[in-house]
XYZ file of C-alpha atoms in Angstrom:
206
model
C 0.061 -0.199 0.049
C 1.177 3.610 -1.116
C 0.629 6.369 1.371
C 1.009 10.088 0.644
C 2.856 12.020 3.484
C 1.273 15.205 3.902
C 3.198 17.512 6.475
C 2.017 20.610 8.309
C 3.715 23.484 9.934
C 6.375 24.543 7.691
C 7.644 28.442 8.159
C 8.637 29.921 4.765
C 10.825 32.878 4.553
C 12.505 35.260 1.957
C 16.280 34.479 1.331
C 17.466 37.766 2.514
C 15.727 36.595 6.074
C 16.674 33.044 6.373
C 18.378 31.154 3.531
C 17.604 27.515 4.838
C 13.928 28.570 5.164
C 13.317 29.549 1.670
C 10.739 27.913 -0.814
C 13.512 25.904 -2.549
C 14.959 24.671 0.787
C 11.612 23.538 1.943
C 11.280 21.652 -1.470
C 14.947 20.034 -0.909
C 13.871 19.070 2.329
C 10.409 17.505 1.370
C 12.197 15.484 -1.355
C 15.031 14.408 0.904
C 12.047 13.078 3.489
C 9.782 11.595 1.109
C 7.032 14.227 1.677
C 4.537 14.799 -1.155
C 2.806 17.889 0.267
C 3.419 20.334 2.948
C 1.408 23.300 4.409
C 3.685 26.398 4.328
C 2.921 29.713 6.356
C 3.694 33.199 4.766
C 6.500 35.153 7.247
C 4.809 37.193 9.768
C 4.721 40.884 8.840
C 7.914 41.678 11.089
C 9.755 39.316 8.786
C 8.423 40.440 5.653
C 11.091 43.299 4.907
C 8.202 45.755 4.250
C 6.324 43.729 1.626
C 2.802 42.304 1.940
C 3.676 38.846 3.517
C 0.690 37.227 1.810
C 0.992 38.489 -1.688
C 4.828 37.594 -1.382
C 4.021 34.173 -0.502
C 1.648 33.839 -3.368
C 4.366 34.894 -5.873
C 7.003 32.646 -4.458
C 4.911 29.511 -4.632
C 3.123 30.050 -8.018
C 4.907 27.063 -9.658
C 4.695 24.864 -6.689
C 1.129 24.888 -5.520
C 0.657 21.158 -6.106
C 3.045 20.535 -3.326
C 2.682 23.505 -0.863
C -0.585 24.426 0.843
C -0.361 28.164 1.569
C -1.363 29.686 4.959
C -1.534 33.393 5.276
C -0.828 35.833 8.203
C -2.449 38.825 9.899
C -0.615 42.030 10.555
C -2.260 43.042 13.950
C -0.482 46.556 13.960
C -3.017 47.397 11.105
C -6.608 48.293 11.545
C -8.403 46.239 8.692
C -8.308 42.536 10.017
C -11.327 41.631 7.964
C -9.865 43.117 5.028
C -6.736 41.041 5.478
C -8.719 37.770 5.924
C -10.697 38.374 2.728
C -7.392 39.030 0.896
C -5.922 35.676 2.176
C -9.345 34.038 1.070
C -9.147 35.696 -2.353
C -5.492 34.361 -2.956
C -6.995 30.988 -2.809
C -5.156 30.094 0.916
C -7.256 27.806 2.909
C -6.041 28.971 6.359
C -4.183 31.535 8.723
C -1.258 31.122 10.906
C -1.495 33.093 14.440
C 1.104 33.350 16.813
C -0.288 35.392 19.830
C 3.024 35.475 21.620
C 5.275 36.564 18.729
C 2.738 38.827 17.206
C 1.764 40.402 20.574
C -2.034 40.034 20.546
C -4.399 38.603 23.077
C -6.387 35.515 21.917
C -9.660 36.828 22.580
C -8.733 40.574 22.007
C -11.261 42.573 19.912
C -9.078 42.691 16.974
C -8.707 38.918 17.282
C -12.232 38.258 17.697
C -12.953 40.121 14.150
C -9.977 37.744 12.626
C -12.010 34.500 13.747
C -15.456 36.155 12.965
C -14.052 36.519 9.191
C -12.507 33.388 8.970
C -15.306 31.470 10.217
C -17.316 33.177 7.601
C -15.013 32.264 4.843
C -14.491 28.816 6.000
C -10.678 29.208 6.792
C -8.766 26.985 8.876
C -6.699 28.839 11.805
C -3.448 27.342 13.107
C -2.455 28.807 16.526
C 1.136 28.543 18.225
C 0.548 27.185 21.546
C 3.066 26.890 24.517
C 5.636 29.010 26.471
C 7.218 31.619 23.853
C 8.706 34.426 26.391
C 5.658 36.635 26.175
C 2.938 37.500 28.860
C 1.193 34.246 29.288
C -2.207 35.992 29.934
C -2.059 36.944 26.191
C -1.791 33.250 25.142
C -3.110 31.239 27.740
C -4.166 27.796 26.296
C -7.485 27.591 27.931
C -8.619 30.819 26.091
C -9.019 28.422 22.807
C -12.078 27.117 24.486
C -13.717 30.663 24.293
C -12.748 31.126 20.754
C -14.418 27.558 20.027
C -17.625 28.401 22.156
C -17.959 32.033 20.488
C -17.366 30.481 16.938
C -19.019 27.153 16.632
C -18.166 26.576 12.930
C -14.587 27.814 13.196
C -11.949 24.931 12.577
C -8.506 25.406 14.123
C -5.526 23.704 15.425
C -3.230 24.063 18.795
C 0.152 23.701 17.489
C 2.542 21.989 19.882
C -0.483 20.969 21.812
C 0.453 23.328 24.391
C 3.974 22.109 24.905
C 5.448 20.486 28.289
C 3.706 23.093 30.257
C 0.276 23.419 29.108
C -0.400 20.003 27.529
C -3.230 19.147 29.957
C -5.085 22.273 29.003
C -4.833 21.724 25.420
C -6.095 18.393 26.011
C -9.087 19.836 28.095
C -10.175 22.127 25.319
C -9.952 19.240 22.801
C -12.112 17.099 24.999
C -14.372 19.883 26.100
C -15.142 20.396 22.451
C -15.873 17.133 21.005
C -18.523 17.014 18.692
C -19.957 14.889 15.786
C -18.130 16.950 13.555
C -14.568 17.432 14.214
C -13.401 20.952 13.973
C -10.588 21.080 16.699
C -7.138 19.786 16.213
C -3.967 19.194 17.829
C -0.232 19.881 15.817
C 2.317 17.784 16.775
C 5.003 19.768 15.100
C 8.475 20.229 17.419
C 7.373 17.992 20.386
C 9.571 14.992 19.971
C 13.038 16.940 20.230
C 14.083 16.940 24.009
C 17.240 18.791 23.158
C 16.447 21.264 20.616
C 12.700 22.150 21.859
C 12.930 21.263 25.473
C 9.920 23.444 26.463
C 7.568 21.887 23.599
C 8.997 18.436 24.111
C 6.315 15.987 25.019
C 7.273 12.526 26.139
C 5.916 9.039 24.863
C 4.081 8.674 27.912
């Protein structure tokens, strides 16, 4: 039996930002690992060298749309979250990557809730970074994802890193509390298997 390997959670960067994180570097890594397709995230606005990160990713991956499933990002410094979500949808991206600690927004803040509302209306999938990330924990407390699920009953999203070592049980509680006939909440397991390089997100087999 032949299986397709469809990997999640790859950050894509401009060459001048990170040479080992470009589209070409990702494709080489996928080939080396036998990965058929992969979800690739647009750089966050602070990493985009003054460009529109979503439009840049669209241009950079035009020739590889069969292998790279593109997720956009939202600039929380701007006051038009709905327009940004609409642009992501119009570019044909099926989802959005959100990182409250790195992007410095509160998970249930007013602007974030506007993003969720528009994403729900557009049928977009959201993927959140969870776990310790050296920012005020009150902004990205994992249990707040339960409030997102409650307020947006048709929104689909994942909690990447499953809360990490520190918040694993909180992420598990959110998943269990939102079990429905139709699955819409997920746990991303990226970067949880390396105790040395990802010690704060590492989850043991147990």
